mmCIF file of C-alpha atoms in Angstrom:
data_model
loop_
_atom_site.group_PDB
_atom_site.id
_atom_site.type_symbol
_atom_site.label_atom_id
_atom_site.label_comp_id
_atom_site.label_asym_id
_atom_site.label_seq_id
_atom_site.Cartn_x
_atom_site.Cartn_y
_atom_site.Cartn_z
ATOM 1 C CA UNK A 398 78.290 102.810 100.385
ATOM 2 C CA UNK A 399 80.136 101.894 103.155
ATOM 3 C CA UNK A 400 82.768 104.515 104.929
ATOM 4 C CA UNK A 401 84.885 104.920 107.999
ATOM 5 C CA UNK A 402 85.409 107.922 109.674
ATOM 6 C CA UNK A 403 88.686 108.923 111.853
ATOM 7 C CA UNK A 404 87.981 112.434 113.120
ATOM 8 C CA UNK A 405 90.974 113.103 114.818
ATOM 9 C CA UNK A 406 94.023 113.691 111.932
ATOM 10 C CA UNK A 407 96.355 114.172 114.239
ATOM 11 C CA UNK A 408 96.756 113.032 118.700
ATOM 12 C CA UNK A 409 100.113 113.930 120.708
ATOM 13 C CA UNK A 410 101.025 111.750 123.670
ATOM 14 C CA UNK A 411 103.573 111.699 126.272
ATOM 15 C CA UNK A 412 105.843 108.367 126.412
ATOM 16 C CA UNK A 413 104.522 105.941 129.100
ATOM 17 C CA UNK A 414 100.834 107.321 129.215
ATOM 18 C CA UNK A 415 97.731 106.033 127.320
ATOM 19 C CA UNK A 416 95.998 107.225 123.886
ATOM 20 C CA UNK A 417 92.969 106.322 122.415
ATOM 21 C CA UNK A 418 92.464 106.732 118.781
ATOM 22 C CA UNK A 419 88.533 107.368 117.161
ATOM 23 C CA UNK A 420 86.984 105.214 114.697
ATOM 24 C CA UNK A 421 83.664 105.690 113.279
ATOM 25 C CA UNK A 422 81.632 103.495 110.202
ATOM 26 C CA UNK A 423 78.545 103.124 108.314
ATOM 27 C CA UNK A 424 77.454 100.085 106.841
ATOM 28 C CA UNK A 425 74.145 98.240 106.799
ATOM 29 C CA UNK A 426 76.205 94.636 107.283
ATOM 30 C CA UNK A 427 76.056 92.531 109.225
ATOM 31 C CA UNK A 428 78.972 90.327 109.210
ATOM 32 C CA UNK A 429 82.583 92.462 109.001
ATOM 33 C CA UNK A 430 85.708 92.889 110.156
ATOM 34 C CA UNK A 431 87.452 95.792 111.299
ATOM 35 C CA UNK A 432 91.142 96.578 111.351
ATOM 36 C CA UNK A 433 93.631 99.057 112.687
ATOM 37 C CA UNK A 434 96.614 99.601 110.658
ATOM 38 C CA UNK A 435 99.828 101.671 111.346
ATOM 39 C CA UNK A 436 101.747 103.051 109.135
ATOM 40 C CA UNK A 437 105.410 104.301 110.244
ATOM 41 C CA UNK A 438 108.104 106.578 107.787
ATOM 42 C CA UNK A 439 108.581 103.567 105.958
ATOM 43 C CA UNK A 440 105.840 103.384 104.563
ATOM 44 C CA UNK A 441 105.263 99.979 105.219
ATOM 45 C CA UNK A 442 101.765 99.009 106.201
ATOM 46 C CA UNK A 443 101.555 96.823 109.697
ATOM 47 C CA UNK A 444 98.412 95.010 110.978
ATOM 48 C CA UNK A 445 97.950 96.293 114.957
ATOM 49 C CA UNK A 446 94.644 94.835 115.899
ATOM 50 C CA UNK A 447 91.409 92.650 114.322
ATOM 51 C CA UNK A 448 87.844 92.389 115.729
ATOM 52 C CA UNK A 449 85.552 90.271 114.148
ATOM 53 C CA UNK A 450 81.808 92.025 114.191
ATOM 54 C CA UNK A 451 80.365 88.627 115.566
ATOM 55 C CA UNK A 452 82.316 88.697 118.769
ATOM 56 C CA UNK A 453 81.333 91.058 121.653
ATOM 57 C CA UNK A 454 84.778 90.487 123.264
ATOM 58 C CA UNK A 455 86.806 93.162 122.314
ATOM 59 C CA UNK A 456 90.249 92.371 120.774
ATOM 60 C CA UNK A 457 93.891 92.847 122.691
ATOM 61 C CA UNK A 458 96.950 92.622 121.625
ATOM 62 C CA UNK A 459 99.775 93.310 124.218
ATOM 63 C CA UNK A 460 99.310 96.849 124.706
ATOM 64 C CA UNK A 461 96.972 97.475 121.975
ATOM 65 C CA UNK A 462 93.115 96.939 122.899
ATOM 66 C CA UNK A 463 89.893 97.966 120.906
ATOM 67 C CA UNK A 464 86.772 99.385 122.138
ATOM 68 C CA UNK A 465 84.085 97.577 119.708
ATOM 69 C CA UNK A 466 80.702 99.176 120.250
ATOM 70 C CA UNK A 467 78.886 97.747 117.052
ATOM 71 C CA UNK A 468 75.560 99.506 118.108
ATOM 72 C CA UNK A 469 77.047 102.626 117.900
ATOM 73 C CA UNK A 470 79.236 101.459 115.143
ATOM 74 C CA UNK A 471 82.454 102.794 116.728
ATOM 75 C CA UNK A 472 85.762 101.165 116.910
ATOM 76 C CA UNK A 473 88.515 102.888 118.740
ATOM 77 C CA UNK A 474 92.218 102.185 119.504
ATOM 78 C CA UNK A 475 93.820 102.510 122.728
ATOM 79 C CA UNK A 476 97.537 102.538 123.329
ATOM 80 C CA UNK A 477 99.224 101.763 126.792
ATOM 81 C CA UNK A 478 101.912 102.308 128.048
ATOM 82 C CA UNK A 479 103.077 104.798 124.518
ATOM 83 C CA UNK A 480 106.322 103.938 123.326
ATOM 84 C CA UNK A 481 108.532 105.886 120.677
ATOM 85 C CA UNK A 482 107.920 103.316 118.253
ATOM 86 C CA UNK A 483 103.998 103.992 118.360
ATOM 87 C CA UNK A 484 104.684 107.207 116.313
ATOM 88 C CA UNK A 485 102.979 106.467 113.325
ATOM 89 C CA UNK A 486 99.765 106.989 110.749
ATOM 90 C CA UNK A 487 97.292 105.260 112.109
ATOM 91 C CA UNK A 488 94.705 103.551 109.349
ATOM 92 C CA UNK A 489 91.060 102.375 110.722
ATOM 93 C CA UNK A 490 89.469 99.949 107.991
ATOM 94 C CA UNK A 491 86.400 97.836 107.537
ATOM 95 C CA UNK A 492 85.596 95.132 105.211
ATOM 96 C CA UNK A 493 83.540 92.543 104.507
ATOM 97 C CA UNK A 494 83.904 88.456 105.073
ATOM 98 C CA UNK A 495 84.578 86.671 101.759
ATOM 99 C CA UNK A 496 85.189 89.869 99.915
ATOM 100 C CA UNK A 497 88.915 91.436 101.382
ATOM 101 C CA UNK A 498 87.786 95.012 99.989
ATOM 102 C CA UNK A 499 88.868 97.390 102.937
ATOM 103 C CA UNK A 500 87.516 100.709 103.268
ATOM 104 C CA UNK A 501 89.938 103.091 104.978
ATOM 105 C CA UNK A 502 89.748 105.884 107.500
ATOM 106 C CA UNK A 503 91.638 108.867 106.702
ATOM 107 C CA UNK A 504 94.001 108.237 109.380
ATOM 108 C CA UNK A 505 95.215 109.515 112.211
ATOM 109 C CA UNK A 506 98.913 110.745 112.887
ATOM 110 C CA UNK A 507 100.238 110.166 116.415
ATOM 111 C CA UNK A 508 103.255 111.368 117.961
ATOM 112 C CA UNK A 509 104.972 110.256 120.971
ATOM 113 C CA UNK A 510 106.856 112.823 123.250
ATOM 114 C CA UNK A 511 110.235 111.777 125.100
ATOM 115 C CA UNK B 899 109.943 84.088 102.612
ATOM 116 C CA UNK B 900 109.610 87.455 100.971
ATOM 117 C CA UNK B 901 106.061 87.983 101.766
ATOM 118 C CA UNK B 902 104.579 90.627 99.012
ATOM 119 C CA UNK B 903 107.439 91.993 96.495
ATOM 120 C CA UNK B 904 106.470 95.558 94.684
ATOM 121 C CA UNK B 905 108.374 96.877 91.984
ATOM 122 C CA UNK B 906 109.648 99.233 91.244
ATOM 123 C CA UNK B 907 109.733 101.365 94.810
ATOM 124 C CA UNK B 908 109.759 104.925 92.601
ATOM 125 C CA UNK B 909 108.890 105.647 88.936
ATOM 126 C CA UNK B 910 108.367 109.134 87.521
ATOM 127 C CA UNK B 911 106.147 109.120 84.608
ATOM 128 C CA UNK B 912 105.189 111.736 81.897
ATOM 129 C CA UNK B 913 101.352 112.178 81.407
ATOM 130 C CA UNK B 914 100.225 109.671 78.260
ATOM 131 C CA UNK B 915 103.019 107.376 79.309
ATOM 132 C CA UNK B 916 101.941 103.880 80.036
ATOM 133 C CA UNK B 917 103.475 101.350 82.572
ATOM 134 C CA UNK B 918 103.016 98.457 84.722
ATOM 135 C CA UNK B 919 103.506 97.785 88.610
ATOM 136 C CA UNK B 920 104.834 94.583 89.458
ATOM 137 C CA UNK B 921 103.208 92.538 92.639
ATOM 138 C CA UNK B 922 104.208 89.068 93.402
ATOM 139 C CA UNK B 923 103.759 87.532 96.578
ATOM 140 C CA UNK B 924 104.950 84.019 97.615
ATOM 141 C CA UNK B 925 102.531 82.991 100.418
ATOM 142 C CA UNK B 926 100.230 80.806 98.395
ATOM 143 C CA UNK B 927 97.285 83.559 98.550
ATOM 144 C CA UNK B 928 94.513 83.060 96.547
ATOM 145 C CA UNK B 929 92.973 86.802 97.427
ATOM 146 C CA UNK B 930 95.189 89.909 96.211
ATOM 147 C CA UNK B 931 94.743 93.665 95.826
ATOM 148 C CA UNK B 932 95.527 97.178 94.778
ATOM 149 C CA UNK B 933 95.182 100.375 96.554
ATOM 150 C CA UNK B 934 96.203 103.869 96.214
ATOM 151 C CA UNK B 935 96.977 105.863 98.780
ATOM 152 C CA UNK B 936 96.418 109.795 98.208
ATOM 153 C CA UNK B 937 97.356 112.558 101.354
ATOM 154 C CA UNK B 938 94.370 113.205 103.907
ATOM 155 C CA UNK B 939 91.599 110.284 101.957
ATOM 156 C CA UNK B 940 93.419 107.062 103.368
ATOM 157 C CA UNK B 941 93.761 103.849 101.066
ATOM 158 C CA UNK B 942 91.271 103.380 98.273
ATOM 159 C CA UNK B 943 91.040 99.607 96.137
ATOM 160 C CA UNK B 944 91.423 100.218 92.523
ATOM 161 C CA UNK B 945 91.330 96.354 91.708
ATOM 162 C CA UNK B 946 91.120 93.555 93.110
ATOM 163 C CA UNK B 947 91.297 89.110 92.318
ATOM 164 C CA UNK B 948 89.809 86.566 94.485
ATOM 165 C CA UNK B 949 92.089 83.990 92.458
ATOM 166 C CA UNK B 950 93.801 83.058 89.255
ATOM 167 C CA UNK B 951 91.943 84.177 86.684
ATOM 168 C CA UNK B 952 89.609 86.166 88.379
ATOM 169 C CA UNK B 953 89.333 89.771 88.464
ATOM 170 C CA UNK B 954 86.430 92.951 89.359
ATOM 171 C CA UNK B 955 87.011 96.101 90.401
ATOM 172 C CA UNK B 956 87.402 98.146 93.448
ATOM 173 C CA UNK B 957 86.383 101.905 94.391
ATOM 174 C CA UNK B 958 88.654 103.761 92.189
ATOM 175 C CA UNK B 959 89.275 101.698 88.733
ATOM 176 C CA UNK B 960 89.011 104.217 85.857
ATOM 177 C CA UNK B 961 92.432 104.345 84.013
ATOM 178 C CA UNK B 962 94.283 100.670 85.778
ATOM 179 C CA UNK B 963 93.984 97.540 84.215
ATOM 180 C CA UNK B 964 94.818 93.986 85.872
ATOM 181 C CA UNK B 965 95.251 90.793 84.944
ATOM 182 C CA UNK B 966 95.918 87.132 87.089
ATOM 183 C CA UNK B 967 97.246 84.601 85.063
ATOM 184 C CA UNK B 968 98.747 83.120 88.318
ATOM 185 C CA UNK B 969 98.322 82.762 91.468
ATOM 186 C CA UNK B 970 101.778 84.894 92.384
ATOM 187 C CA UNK B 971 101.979 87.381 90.364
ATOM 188 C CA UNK B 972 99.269 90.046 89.914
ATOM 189 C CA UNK B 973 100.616 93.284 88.129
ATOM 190 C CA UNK B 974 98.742 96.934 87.634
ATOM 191 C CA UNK B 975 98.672 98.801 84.370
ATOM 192 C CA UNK B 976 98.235 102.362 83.741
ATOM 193 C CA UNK B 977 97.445 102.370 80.173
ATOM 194 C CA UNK B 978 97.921 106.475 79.848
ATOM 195 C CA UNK B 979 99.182 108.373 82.715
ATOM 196 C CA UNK B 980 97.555 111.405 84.223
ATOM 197 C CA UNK B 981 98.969 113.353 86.850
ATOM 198 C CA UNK B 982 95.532 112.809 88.705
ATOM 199 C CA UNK B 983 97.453 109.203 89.037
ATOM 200 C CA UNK B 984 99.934 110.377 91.144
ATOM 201 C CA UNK B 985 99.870 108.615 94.394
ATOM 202 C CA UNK B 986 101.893 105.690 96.479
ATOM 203 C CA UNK B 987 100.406 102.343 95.301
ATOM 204 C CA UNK B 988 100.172 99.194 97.514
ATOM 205 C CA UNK B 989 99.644 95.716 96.253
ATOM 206 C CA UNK B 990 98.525 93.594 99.130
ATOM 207 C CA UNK B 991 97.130 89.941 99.217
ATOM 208 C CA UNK B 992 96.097 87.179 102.046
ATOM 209 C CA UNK B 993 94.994 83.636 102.138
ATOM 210 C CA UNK B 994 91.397 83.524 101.890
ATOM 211 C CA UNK B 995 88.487 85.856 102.781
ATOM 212 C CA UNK B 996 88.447 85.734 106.805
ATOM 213 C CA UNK B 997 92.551 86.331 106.675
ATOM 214 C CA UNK B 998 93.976 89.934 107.208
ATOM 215 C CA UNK B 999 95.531 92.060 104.444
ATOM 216 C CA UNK B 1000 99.868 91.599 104.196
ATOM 217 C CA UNK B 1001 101.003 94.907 102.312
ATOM 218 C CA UNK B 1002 103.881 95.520 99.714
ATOM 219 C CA UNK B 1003 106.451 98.311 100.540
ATOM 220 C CA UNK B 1004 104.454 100.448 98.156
ATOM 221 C CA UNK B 1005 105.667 102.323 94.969
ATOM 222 C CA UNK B 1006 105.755 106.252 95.052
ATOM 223 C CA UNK B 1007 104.471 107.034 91.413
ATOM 224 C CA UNK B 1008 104.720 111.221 90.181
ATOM 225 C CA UNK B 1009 103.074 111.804 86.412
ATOM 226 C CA UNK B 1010 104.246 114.688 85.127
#
């Protein structure tokens, strides 16, 4: 069975500076997608960032980047430039193409400090 | 454009108590979903339909039925409550296969 691993359940950062969140899976695919998902007080569930397993070229998205390492199976988050509004769960998931069942990370709560 | 619509947003249940949770979504999707999210294990899908009248299930199914009679609407029953059921459930859906997840607000459900 597939699973994703975040090891770190909870990361502190100072506004302005840079974070990088851990993401670890196991599958024996070969075609996925993997997702970062945040998750503020509201409960509300917000796509941050796709990669497609396929590409090489890791995924950006203004400030948010990936670090896609399919060898090693790892797929972490970095944050630039923090900003209040980053303060959040953070939700690494994988799933397969053709199928939409996402397996989840445990997450990872960040905090930004003024 | 309302996206994914959950209701209700809170329901307090006793145990042996059955109910449904209303998803619709108005975004033409042919793929939706149900997951549960419990503290410290992330989301987990209970069930899940690739299109009307389609249906299998996900990692967690025991105790939910589902049904998708169209393509909007696609709701979650608990046919006898169990406090092990107590959790915030999200309904989510998305175009095809290759398209990322959109969410519902969630509902907060407690079984007493």
């Amino acid at each position: 069975a597939q699973t994703v691993t975040q090891s770190q359940p909870e990361m502190s950062v100072q506004e302005a500076e840079t974070v990088t969140l851990s993401c670890t899976y196991d599958t024996s695919e070969s075609d996925y997608y993997l997702f970062w998902y945040k998750q503020p007080p509201s409960r509300q569930m917000i796509l941050v960032i796709r990669q497609e397993a396929y590409k090489q070229q890791n995924a950006t998205e203004n400030r948010f980047s990936v670090n896609f390492q399919k060898a090693a199976k790892s797929f972490s988050l970095k944050i630039s430039d923090s900003q209040l509004g980053d303060a959040a769960m953070y939700f690494c998931a994988w799933g397969i193409q053709g199928a939409q069942k996402l397996v989840f990370g445990q997450g990872t709560r960040l905090t930004i400090n003024p | 454009n309302a996206g994914v619509t959950q209701t209700p947003k809170f329901q307090v249940l006793k145990t042996g108590q059955s109910m449904t949770l209303q998803c619709a979504q108005d975004m033409n999707h042919e793929y939706m979903s149900w997951y549960r999210q419990d503290p410290g294990m992330g989301l987990r899908l209970i069930h899940y339909s690739v299109g009307a009248g389609i249906t299998d299930q996900g990692e967690v199914p025991n105790g939910y039925n589902v049904s998708r009679s169209t393509t909007e609407d696609f709701p979650l029953r608990l046919l006898s409550a169990a406090p092990s059921q107590t959790s915030v459930y999200f309904c989510a859906s998305s175009y095809n296969g290759r398209s990322p997840l959109h969410f519902g607000n969630g509902t907060r459900l407690t079984v007493t």
